[in-house]
Amino acid sequence: AVLTLLLVALLAVLSLLGVRYFNERQQFATTTRELQQQVLDLQNFTSAEINAKLTALKKSEKLVQDLQNYLKDRGVSVKPVKIESEPGKPIPSAGGPVLSVPVQNMPFSSAFSEGAETLLQAVQRTPLGVPHKGPLTSRFGNRFNPFTGRGSEFHGGLDIKGKTGEDIRVTANGKVNFAGVQNGYGNVVRVTHGNGYETVYGHLSRIDVKAGQTIEAGHVVGLLGSSGRSTGPHLHYEVVRNGERQDPENYLSLDVSLLNN
């Protein structure tokens, strides 16, 4: 009888151990499956994240390439040569309206740091490069009277020499806000861009755009001429920011240091 009781007790203990082992094994299997799923989910998430980063990188690379191509097309790395005039003598191929006082230069916009796409759009609205590849005959600022070579007057832009009938191209994307005749400028085109920028193209022999027309950088706005107050065929080119004339030479080639202002 005692032996029988011991055998029953032993079987009971073995049964309890078996049940406990089975439950633990099931729990372990469940935990293992959960861990495997978490690892799989993590792998999938990481893969998706990497794919997203690669896609963004490819897009950024294309935008950077587009930006480089745009700047190359604008010719921003090349400044035109300057034809120096002799003091006290008339300046050939120069002119423009007489301004009473000089104005202060304004820095570039600092909104170029919001990403490659924003950078490209901002650059496309900023006057860059030259509207004509001729030599400079008169710079921005105080100068002698171009007709007499004497006296002093303020010149609000650049005079760029060329031949009558040569193409004049807009230096940024924008909309024509004026195309007609103005005193001093003769036949002139004014283009509004963005971020407060406007460019002016004066002394044209012919105007090829209309007010209200949307145009892209490099579009021909007219032909070089000598209309208005002019001593010979040239383009009078202005860059205006928030209503104040800037020195266009600051925009002929891209100076990276200006982007931090």
CSV table of N, CA and C in Angstrom, one decimal, residues 99-260:
chain,number,residue,atom,x,y,z
A,99,LEU,N,20.6,110.3,-61.6
A,99,LEU,CA,20.1,110.2,-60.2
A,99,LEU,C,20.8,111.1,-59.3
A,100,SER,N,20.1,111.6,-58.3
A,100,SER,CA,20.6,112.6,-57.4
A,100,SER,C,21.5,112.1,-56.3
A,101,VAL,N,21.2,111.0,-55.7
A,101,VAL,CA,22.0,110.5,-54.6
A,101,VAL,C,22.2,109.0,-54.7
A,102,PRO,N,23.4,108.5,-54.2
A,102,PRO,CA,23.6,107.1,-54.2
A,102,PRO,C,22.8,106.4,-53.1
A,103,VAL,N,22.6,105.1,-53.3
A,103,VAL,CA,21.9,104.3,-52.3
A,103,VAL,C,22.7,103.2,-51.7
A,104,GLN,N,22.3,102.7,-50.6
A,104,GLN,CA,23.1,101.7,-49.9
A,104,GLN,C,22.8,100.3,-50.5
A,105,ASN,N,23.9,99.5,-50.6
A,105,ASN,CA,23.7,98.1,-51.1
A,105,ASN,C,22.9,97.3,-50.1
A,106,MET,N,22.1,96.3,-50.6
A,106,MET,CA,21.4,95.4,-49.8
A,106,MET,C,22.0,94.0,-49.9
A,107,PRO,N,22.1,93.2,-48.9
A,107,PRO,CA,22.6,91.9,-49.0
A,107,PRO,C,21.6,90.9,-49.7
A,108,PHE,N,22.2,89.8,-50.1
A,108,PHE,CA,21.4,88.7,-50.7
A,108,PHE,C,20.3,88.2,-49.6
A,109,SER,N,19.3,87.6,-50.1
A,109,SER,CA,18.3,87.0,-49.2
A,109,SER,C,19.0,85.8,-48.5
A,110,SER,N,18.6,85.6,-47.2
A,110,SER,CA,19.1,84.5,-46.4
A,110,SER,C,18.2,83.3,-46.4
A,111,ALA,N,17.2,83.3,-47.3
A,111,ALA,CA,16.2,82.2,-47.3
A,111,ALA,C,16.6,81.0,-48.2
A,112,PHE,N,18.0,80.9,-48.4
A,112,PHE,CA,18.4,79.8,-49.3
A,112,PHE,C,18.8,78.5,-48.5
A,113,SER,N,18.5,78.5,-47.2
A,113,SER,CA,18.9,77.3,-46.4
A,113,SER,C,17.8,76.4,-46.1
A,114,GLU,N,16.7,76.4,-46.8
A,114,GLU,CA,15.6,75.6,-46.4
A,114,GLU,C,15.5,74.3,-47.3
A,115,GLY,N,16.5,74.0,-48.0
A,115,GLY,CA,16.6,72.7,-48.7
A,115,GLY,C,16.9,73.0,-50.2
A,116,ALA,N,17.3,71.9,-50.9
A,116,ALA,CA,17.8,72.1,-52.2
A,116,ALA,C,16.7,72.6,-53.1
A,117,GLU,N,15.5,72.1,-53.0
A,117,GLU,CA,14.4,72.6,-53.9
A,117,GLU,C,14.1,74.1,-53.7
A,118,THR,N,14.0,74.5,-52.4
A,118,THR,CA,13.8,75.9,-52.1
A,118,THR,C,14.9,76.7,-52.6
A,119,LEU,N,16.2,76.2,-52.5
A,119,LEU,CA,17.3,76.9,-53.0
A,119,LEU,C,17.2,77.1,-54.5
A,120,LEU,N,16.9,76.1,-55.2
A,120,LEU,CA,16.8,76.2,-56.7
A,120,LEU,C,15.7,77.2,-57.0
A,121,GLN,N,14.6,77.2,-56.4
A,121,GLN,CA,13.5,78.1,-56.7
A,121,GLN,C,13.9,79.6,-56.3
A,122,ALA,N,14.6,79.7,-55.2
A,122,ALA,CA,15.1,81.1,-54.8
A,122,ALA,C,16.1,81.6,-55.8
A,123,VAL,N,17.0,80.7,-56.2
A,123,VAL,CA,18.1,81.2,-57.1
A,123,VAL,C,17.4,81.6,-58.5
A,124,GLN,N,16.4,80.8,-58.9
A,124,GLN,CA,15.8,81.1,-60.2
A,124,GLN,C,15.1,82.5,-60.2
A,125,ARG,N,14.7,83.0,-59.0
A,125,ARG,CA,14.1,84.3,-58.8
A,125,ARG,C,15.0,85.4,-58.5
A,126,THR,N,16.3,85.0,-58.4
A,126,THR,CA,17.4,86.0,-58.1
A,126,THR,C,18.1,86.4,-59.3
A,127,PRO,N,18.3,87.7,-59.7
A,127,PRO,CA,19.0,88.1,-60.9
A,127,PRO,C,20.5,87.6,-60.8
A,128,LEU,N,20.9,86.7,-61.7
A,128,LEU,CA,22.3,86.2,-61.7
A,128,LEU,C,22.8,86.2,-63.2
A,129,GLY,N,24.1,86.4,-63.3
A,129,GLY,CA,24.7,86.4,-64.6
A,129,GLY,C,24.5,87.7,-65.4
A,130,VAL,N,24.8,87.7,-66.6
A,130,VAL,CA,24.8,88.9,-67.5
A,130,VAL,C,23.6,88.8,-68.5
A,131,PRO,N,23.0,89.9,-68.7
A,131,PRO,CA,21.9,90.0,-69.7
A,131,PRO,C,22.5,90.1,-71.2
A,132,HIS,N,23.8,90.5,-71.2
A,132,HIS,CA,24.5,90.6,-72.5
A,132,HIS,C,26.0,90.4,-72.2
A,133,LYS,N,26.7,89.8,-73.2
A,133,LYS,CA,28.1,89.4,-72.9
A,133,LYS,C,29.1,90.5,-73.4
A,134,GLY,N,28.7,91.7,-73.6
A,134,GLY,CA,29.6,92.7,-74.0
A,134,GLY,C,30.4,93.3,-72.9
A,135,PRO,N,31.4,94.1,-73.1
A,135,PRO,CA,32.2,94.7,-72.1
A,135,PRO,C,31.4,95.8,-71.4
A,136,LEU,N,31.8,96.1,-70.1
A,136,LEU,CA,31.2,97.2,-69.3
A,136,LEU,C,31.9,98.5,-69.7
A,137,THR,N,31.0,99.5,-69.9
A,137,THR,CA,31.6,100.8,-70.2
A,137,THR,C,31.3,101.8,-69.1
A,138,SER,N,30.4,101.5,-68.2
A,138,SER,CA,30.2,102.4,-67.0
A,138,SER,C,29.6,101.5,-65.9
A,139,ARG,N,30.2,101.7,-64.7
A,139,ARG,CA,29.8,100.9,-63.5
A,139,ARG,C,28.7,101.6,-62.7
A,140,PHE,N,28.3,101.0,-61.7
A,140,PHE,CA,27.3,101.5,-60.8
A,140,PHE,C,28.0,102.5,-59.8
A,141,GLY,N,27.3,103.6,-59.6
A,141,GLY,CA,27.8,104.6,-58.6
A,141,GLY,C,28.1,105.9,-59.3
A,142,ASN,N,28.9,106.7,-58.6
A,142,ASN,CA,29.3,108.1,-59.1
A,142,ASN,C,30.2,108.0,-60.3
A,143,ARG,N,30.0,108.8,-61.3
A,143,ARG,CA,30.8,108.8,-62.5
A,143,ARG,C,30.8,110.2,-63.1
A,144,PHE,N,31.6,110.4,-64.1
A,144,PHE,CA,31.6,111.7,-64.9
A,144,PHE,C,30.4,111.6,-65.8
A,145,ASN,N,29.9,112.8,-66.2
A,145,ASN,CA,28.9,112.9,-67.2
A,145,ASN,C,29.4,112.2,-68.5
A,146,PRO,N,28.6,111.2,-69.0
A,146,PRO,CA,29.1,110.5,-70.1
A,146,PRO,C,29.1,111.3,-71.4
A,147,PHE,N,28.4,112.4,-71.5
A,147,PHE,CA,28.3,113.2,-72.7
A,147,PHE,C,29.4,114.2,-72.8
A,148,THR,N,29.9,114.7,-71.6
A,148,THR,CA,30.9,115.7,-71.6
A,148,THR,C,32.2,115.2,-71.0
A,149,GLY,N,32.1,114.2,-70.2
A,149,GLY,CA,33.3,113.7,-69.4
A,149,GLY,C,33.6,114.5,-68.2
A,150,ARG,N,32.8,115.5,-67.9
A,150,ARG,CA,33.0,116.4,-66.8
A,150,ARG,C,31.8,116.4,-65.9
A,151,GLY,N,31.9,116.9,-64.7
A,151,GLY,CA,30.8,117.0,-63.8
A,151,GLY,C,30.6,115.6,-63.1
A,152,SER,N,29.7,115.5,-62.2
A,152,SER,CA,29.5,114.2,-61.5
A,152,SER,C,28.0,113.9,-61.5
A,153,GLU,N,27.7,112.6,-61.7
A,153,GLU,CA,26.3,112.1,-61.6
A,153,GLU,C,26.4,110.7,-61.1
A,154,PHE,N,25.2,110.3,-60.5
A,154,PHE,CA,25.1,108.9,-60.0
A,154,PHE,C,24.5,108.0,-61.0
A,155,HIS,N,25.1,106.9,-61.3
A,155,HIS,CA,24.7,105.9,-62.3
A,155,HIS,C,24.1,104.7,-61.5
A,156,GLY,N,22.8,104.4,-61.8
A,156,GLY,CA,22.1,103.4,-61.0
A,156,GLY,C,22.2,102.0,-61.5
A,157,GLY,N,23.1,101.8,-62.5
A,157,GLY,CA,23.2,100.4,-63.0
A,157,GLY,C,24.5,100.2,-63.7
A,158,LEU,N,24.5,99.3,-64.7
A,158,LEU,CA,25.7,99.0,-65.5
A,158,LEU,C,25.4,99.3,-66.9
A,159,ASP,N,26.4,99.9,-67.6
A,159,ASP,CA,26.3,100.0,-69.1
A,159,ASP,C,27.1,99.0,-69.8
A,160,ILE,N,26.5,98.2,-70.6
A,160,ILE,CA,27.2,97.1,-71.3
A,160,ILE,C,27.2,97.3,-72.8
A,161,LYS,N,28.3,97.4,-73.4
A,161,LYS,CA,28.4,97.8,-74.8
A,161,LYS,C,28.1,96.6,-75.7
A,162,GLY,N,27.5,96.9,-76.9
A,162,GLY,CA,27.2,95.8,-77.9
A,162,GLY,C,26.8,96.5,-79.2
A,163,LYS,N,26.4,95.6,-80.1
A,163,LYS,CA,25.9,96.0,-81.4
A,163,LYS,C,24.4,96.1,-81.4
A,164,THR,N,23.9,97.1,-82.1
A,164,THR,CA,22.5,97.3,-82.2
A,164,THR,C,21.9,96.0,-82.8
A,165,GLY,N,20.8,95.5,-82.2
A,165,GLY,CA,20.1,94.4,-82.7
A,165,GLY,C,20.5,93.1,-82.0
A,166,GLU,N,21.5,93.1,-81.1
A,166,GLU,CA,21.9,91.9,-80.3
A,166,GLU,C,20.9,91.6,-79.2
A,167,ASP,N,20.7,90.3,-78.9
A,167,ASP,CA,19.7,89.9,-77.9
A,167,ASP,C,20.1,90.4,-76.5
A,168,ILE,N,19.0,90.8,-75.8
A,168,ILE,CA,19.2,91.1,-74.4
A,168,ILE,C,18.3,90.1,-73.6
A,169,ARG,N,18.8,89.4,-72.7
A,169,ARG,CA,18.1,88.3,-72.0
A,169,ARG,C,17.9,88.6,-70.5
A,170,VAL,N,16.7,88.2,-70.0
A,170,VAL,CA,16.4,88.4,-68.6
A,170,VAL,C,17.3,87.5,-67.8
A,171,THR,N,17.6,88.0,-66.6
A,171,THR,CA,18.6,87.3,-65.7
A,171,THR,C,17.9,86.4,-64.6
A,172,ALA,N,16.6,86.4,-64.6
A,172,ALA,CA,15.9,85.5,-63.6
A,172,ALA,C,14.5,85.3,-64.0
A,173,ASN,N,13.8,84.3,-63.5
A,173,ASN,CA,12.4,84.0,-63.7
A,173,ASN,C,11.6,85.2,-63.2
A,174,GLY,N,10.5,85.6,-63.9
A,174,GLY,CA,9.7,86.7,-63.4
A,174,GLY,C,8.6,87.0,-64.3
A,175,LYS,N,8.0,88.2,-64.1
A,175,LYS,CA,6.9,88.7,-64.9
A,175,LYS,C,7.2,90.1,-65.3
A,176,VAL,N,6.9,90.4,-66.5
A,176,VAL,CA,7.1,91.8,-67.1
A,176,VAL,C,6.1,92.7,-66.5
A,177,ASN,N,6.6,93.8,-65.8
A,177,ASN,CA,5.7,94.7,-65.2
A,177,ASN,C,5.6,96.0,-66.0
A,178,PHE,N,6.6,96.2,-66.9
A,178,PHE,CA,6.5,97.4,-67.8
A,178,PHE,C,7.3,97.1,-69.1
A,179,ALA,N,6.8,97.5,-70.2
A,179,ALA,CA,7.5,97.4,-71.5
A,179,ALA,C,7.0,98.6,-72.3
A,180,GLY,N,7.9,99.6,-72.5
A,180,GLY,CA,7.6,100.8,-73.2
A,180,GLY,C,8.7,101.8,-73.1
A,181,VAL,N,8.3,103.1,-73.2
A,181,VAL,CA,9.3,104.1,-73.3
A,181,VAL,C,9.2,104.9,-71.9
A,182,GLN,N,10.4,105.2,-71.4
A,182,GLN,CA,10.5,106.0,-70.2
A,182,GLN,C,11.7,107.0,-70.4
A,183,ASN,N,11.5,108.2,-69.8
A,183,ASN,CA,12.5,109.2,-69.9
A,183,ASN,C,13.9,108.7,-69.5
A,184,GLY,N,14.9,109.0,-70.2
A,184,GLY,CA,16.2,108.6,-69.9
A,184,GLY,C,16.6,107.2,-70.3
A,185,TYR,N,15.6,106.3,-70.1
A,185,TYR,CA,15.8,104.9,-70.5
A,185,TYR,C,15.6,104.6,-71.9
A,186,GLY,N,14.8,105.4,-72.6
A,186,GLY,CA,14.3,105.1,-73.9
A,186,GLY,C,13.4,103.9,-73.9
A,187,ASN,N,13.5,102.9,-74.8
A,187,ASN,CA,12.8,101.7,-74.8
A,187,ASN,C,13.3,100.8,-73.6
A,188,VAL,N,12.4,100.5,-72.7
A,188,VAL,CA,12.8,99.8,-71.5
A,188,VAL,C,11.9,98.7,-71.1
A,189,VAL,N,12.4,97.7,-70.5
A,189,VAL,CA,11.6,96.5,-70.0
A,189,VAL,C,12.0,96.4,-68.5
A,190,ARG,N,10.9,96.3,-67.7
A,190,ARG,CA,11.1,96.1,-66.3
A,190,ARG,C,10.5,94.7,-65.9
A,191,VAL,N,11.2,93.9,-65.2
A,191,VAL,CA,10.7,92.6,-64.8
A,191,VAL,C,10.8,92.4,-63.3
A,192,THR,N,9.6,92.0,-62.7
A,192,THR,CA,9.5,91.7,-61.3
A,192,THR,C,9.8,90.2,-61.1
A,193,HIS,N,10.6,89.8,-60.2
A,193,HIS,CA,11.0,88.4,-60.0
A,193,HIS,C,10.4,87.8,-58.7
A,194,GLY,N,11.0,88.1,-57.6
A,194,GLY,CA,10.6,87.5,-56.3
A,194,GLY,C,11.5,88.0,-55.2
A,195,ASN,N,11.1,87.9,-54.0
A,195,ASN,CA,12.0,88.3,-52.8
A,195,ASN,C,12.3,89.8,-53.0
A,196,GLY,N,11.4,90.6,-53.6
A,196,GLY,CA,11.6,92.0,-53.7
A,196,GLY,C,12.5,92.4,-54.9
A,197,TYR,N,12.9,91.5,-55.8
A,197,TYR,CA,13.8,91.8,-56.9
A,197,TYR,C,13.1,92.3,-58.1
A,198,GLU,N,13.7,93.3,-58.8
A,198,GLU,CA,13.3,93.8,-60.1
A,198,GLU,C,14.5,94.0,-60.9
A,199,THR,N,14.5,93.8,-62.2
A,199,THR,CA,15.6,94.1,-63.1
A,199,THR,C,15.0,95.0,-64.2
A,200,VAL,N,16.0,95.9,-64.7
A,200,VAL,CA,15.6,96.9,-65.7
A,200,VAL,C,16.6,96.8,-66.9
A,201,TYR,N,16.0,96.9,-68.1
A,201,TYR,CA,16.8,96.7,-69.4
A,201,TYR,C,16.5,97.9,-70.2
A,202,GLY,N,17.4,98.9,-70.3
A,202,GLY,CA,17.1,100.1,-71.0
A,202,GLY,C,17.9,100.3,-72.3
A,203,HIS,N,17.4,101.4,-73.1
A,203,HIS,CA,18.0,101.8,-74.3
A,203,HIS,C,17.8,100.8,-75.5
A,204,LEU,N,16.8,99.9,-75.3
A,204,LEU,CA,16.6,98.9,-76.3
A,204,LEU,C,16.2,99.5,-77.7
A,205,SER,N,16.6,98.8,-78.8
A,205,SER,CA,16.2,99.2,-80.1
A,205,SER,C,14.8,98.6,-80.4
A,206,ARG,N,14.5,97.5,-79.7
A,206,ARG,CA,13.2,96.8,-79.9
A,206,ARG,C,12.8,96.1,-78.7
A,207,ILE,N,11.5,96.1,-78.3
A,207,ILE,CA,11.0,95.4,-77.2
A,207,ILE,C,10.3,94.1,-77.7
A,208,ASP,N,10.6,93.0,-77.1
A,208,ASP,CA,10.0,91.7,-77.5
A,208,ASP,C,9.1,91.0,-76.5
A,209,VAL,N,8.7,91.7,-75.5
A,209,VAL,CA,7.8,91.2,-74.5
A,209,VAL,C,6.7,92.2,-74.2
A,210,LYS,N,5.7,91.7,-73.5
A,210,LYS,CA,4.6,92.6,-73.1
A,210,LYS,C,4.4,92.6,-71.6
A,211,ALA,N,3.8,93.7,-71.1
A,211,ALA,CA,3.5,93.8,-69.7
A,211,ALA,C,2.5,92.7,-69.3
A,212,GLY,N,2.8,92.0,-68.1
A,212,GLY,CA,2.0,90.9,-67.7
A,212,GLY,C,2.5,89.6,-68.1
A,213,GLN,N,3.5,89.5,-69.0
A,213,GLN,CA,4.0,88.3,-69.5
A,213,GLN,C,4.9,87.6,-68.5
A,214,THR,N,4.8,86.3,-68.3
A,214,THR,CA,5.6,85.5,-67.5
A,214,THR,C,6.8,85.0,-68.3
A,215,ILE,N,8.0,85.2,-67.9
A,215,ILE,CA,9.2,84.7,-68.6
A,215,ILE,C,10.2,84.0,-67.7
A,216,GLU,N,11.0,83.2,-68.3
A,216,GLU,CA,12.1,82.5,-67.6
A,216,GLU,C,13.4,83.1,-67.9
A,217,ALA,N,14.4,82.8,-66.9
A,217,ALA,CA,15.7,83.3,-67.1
A,217,ALA,C,16.3,82.9,-68.5
A,218,GLY,N,16.9,83.9,-69.2
A,218,GLY,CA,17.4,83.6,-70.5
A,218,GLY,C,16.5,84.0,-71.6
A,219,HIS,N,15.3,84.3,-71.3
A,219,HIS,CA,14.3,84.7,-72.3
A,219,HIS,C,14.7,86.1,-72.9
A,220,VAL,N,14.6,86.3,-74.2
A,220,VAL,CA,15.0,87.5,-74.9
A,220,VAL,C,13.9,88.6,-74.6
A,221,VAL,N,14.2,89.7,-73.9
A,221,VAL,CA,13.2,90.7,-73.7
A,221,VAL,C,13.3,91.8,-74.7
A,222,GLY,N,14.3,91.9,-75.5
A,222,GLY,CA,14.4,92.9,-76.5
A,222,GLY,C,15.8,92.9,-77.2
A,223,LEU,N,16.0,93.9,-78.0
A,223,LEU,CA,17.3,94.0,-78.7
A,223,LEU,C,18.1,95.2,-78.3
A,224,LEU,N,19.4,95.1,-78.2
A,224,LEU,CA,20.3,96.2,-77.8
A,224,LEU,C,20.1,97.4,-78.7
A,225,GLY,N,20.2,98.6,-78.2
A,225,GLY,CA,20.1,99.8,-79.0
A,225,GLY,C,20.7,101.0,-78.3
A,226,SER,N,20.2,102.2,-78.7
A,226,SER,CA,20.7,103.4,-78.2
A,226,SER,C,19.6,104.4,-78.0
A,227,SER,N,18.4,103.9,-77.7
A,227,SER,CA,17.3,104.8,-77.5
A,227,SER,C,17.4,105.6,-76.1
A,228,GLY,N,16.8,106.7,-76.0
A,228,GLY,CA,16.8,107.4,-74.8
A,228,GLY,C,18.1,108.2,-74.6
A,229,ARG,N,18.5,108.5,-73.4
A,229,ARG,CA,19.7,109.2,-73.1
A,229,ARG,C,20.9,108.3,-73.2
A,230,SER,N,21.6,108.3,-74.4
A,230,SER,CA,22.6,107.4,-74.7
A,230,SER,C,23.7,108.0,-75.6
A,231,THR,N,24.9,107.6,-75.4
A,231,THR,CA,26.0,108.1,-76.3
A,231,THR,C,26.4,107.1,-77.3
A,232,GLY,N,25.7,105.9,-77.4
A,232,GLY,CA,26.1,104.9,-78.4
A,232,GLY,C,25.4,103.6,-78.0
A,233,PRO,N,25.4,102.6,-78.9
A,233,PRO,CA,24.7,101.3,-78.6
A,233,PRO,C,25.2,100.6,-77.3
A,234,HIS,N,24.3,100.4,-76.4
A,234,HIS,CA,24.6,99.7,-75.2
A,234,HIS,C,23.3,99.3,-74.5
A,235,LEU,N,23.5,98.5,-73.4
A,235,LEU,CA,22.4,98.1,-72.6
A,235,LEU,C,22.6,98.8,-71.2
A,236,HIS,N,21.6,99.5,-70.7
A,236,HIS,CA,21.6,99.9,-69.3
A,236,HIS,C,20.9,98.9,-68.5
A,237,TYR,N,21.6,98.3,-67.5
A,237,TYR,CA,21.0,97.2,-66.8
A,237,TYR,C,21.0,97.5,-65.3
A,238,GLU,N,19.9,97.4,-64.6
A,238,GLU,CA,19.7,97.6,-63.2
A,238,GLU,C,19.2,96.4,-62.5
A,239,VAL,N,19.6,96.3,-61.2
A,239,VAL,CA,19.0,95.3,-60.3
A,239,VAL,C,18.5,96.1,-59.1
A,240,VAL,N,17.2,96.0,-58.8
A,240,VAL,CA,16.5,96.7,-57.8
A,240,VAL,C,16.0,95.7,-56.7
A,241,ARG,N,16.2,96.0,-55.5
A,241,ARG,CA,15.8,95.2,-54.4
A,241,ARG,C,15.0,96.0,-53.4
A,242,ASN,N,13.7,95.6,-53.2
A,242,ASN,CA,12.8,96.4,-52.3
A,242,ASN,C,12.8,97.9,-52.6
A,243,GLY,N,12.8,98.2,-53.9
A,243,GLY,CA,12.7,99.6,-54.3
A,243,GLY,C,14.0,100.3,-54.3
A,244,GLU,N,15.1,99.7,-53.9
A,244,GLU,CA,16.4,100.4,-53.9
A,244,GLU,C,17.4,99.7,-54.9
A,245,ARG,N,18.1,100.5,-55.7
A,245,ARG,CA,19.0,100.0,-56.7
A,245,ARG,C,20.2,99.4,-56.0
A,246,GLN,N,20.6,98.2,-56.6
A,246,GLN,CA,21.8,97.5,-56.1
A,246,GLN,C,22.9,97.6,-57.1
A,247,ASP,N,24.1,97.3,-56.7
A,247,ASP,CA,25.2,97.2,-57.7
A,247,ASP,C,25.1,95.9,-58.4
A,248,PRO,N,24.8,95.9,-59.7
A,248,PRO,CA,24.6,94.6,-60.5
A,248,PRO,C,25.8,93.8,-60.5
A,249,GLU,N,27.0,94.3,-60.3
A,249,GLU,CA,28.2,93.5,-60.4
A,249,GLU,C,28.2,92.5,-59.2
A,250,ASN,N,27.5,92.7,-58.1
A,250,ASN,CA,27.4,91.8,-57.1
A,250,ASN,C,26.6,90.5,-57.5
A,251,TYR,N,25.9,90.6,-58.6
A,251,TYR,CA,25.0,89.5,-59.0
A,251,TYR,C,25.5,88.9,-60.3
A,252,LEU,N,26.7,89.3,-60.8
A,252,LEU,CA,27.2,88.8,-62.1
A,252,LEU,C,27.8,87.4,-61.9
A,253,SER,N,28.4,87.2,-60.7
A,253,SER,CA,29.0,85.9,-60.3
A,253,SER,C,28.6,85.6,-58.9
A,254,LEU,N,28.3,84.3,-58.6
A,254,LEU,CA,27.7,83.9,-57.4
A,254,LEU,C,28.8,83.9,-56.3
A,255,ASP,N,28.6,84.7,-55.3
A,255,ASP,CA,29.5,84.8,-54.1
A,255,ASP,C,28.8,84.1,-53.0
A,256,VAL,N,29.3,82.9,-52.6
A,256,VAL,CA,28.7,82.0,-51.6
A,256,VAL,C,28.6,82.8,-50.3
A,257,SER,N,29.6,83.6,-50.0
A,257,SER,CA,29.6,84.3,-48.7
A,257,SER,C,28.3,85.2,-48.5
A,258,LEU,N,27.8,85.6,-49.6
A,258,LEU,CA,26.6,86.5,-49.5
A,258,LEU,C,25.4,85.8,-49.1
A,259,LEU,N,25.3,84.4,-49.2
A,259,LEU,CA,24.2,83.7,-48.9
A,259,LEU,C,24.0,83.6,-47.3
A,260,ASN,N,25.0,83.9,-46.6
A,260,ASN,CA,25.0,83.8,-45.1
A,260,ASN,C,24.5,85.1,-44.5
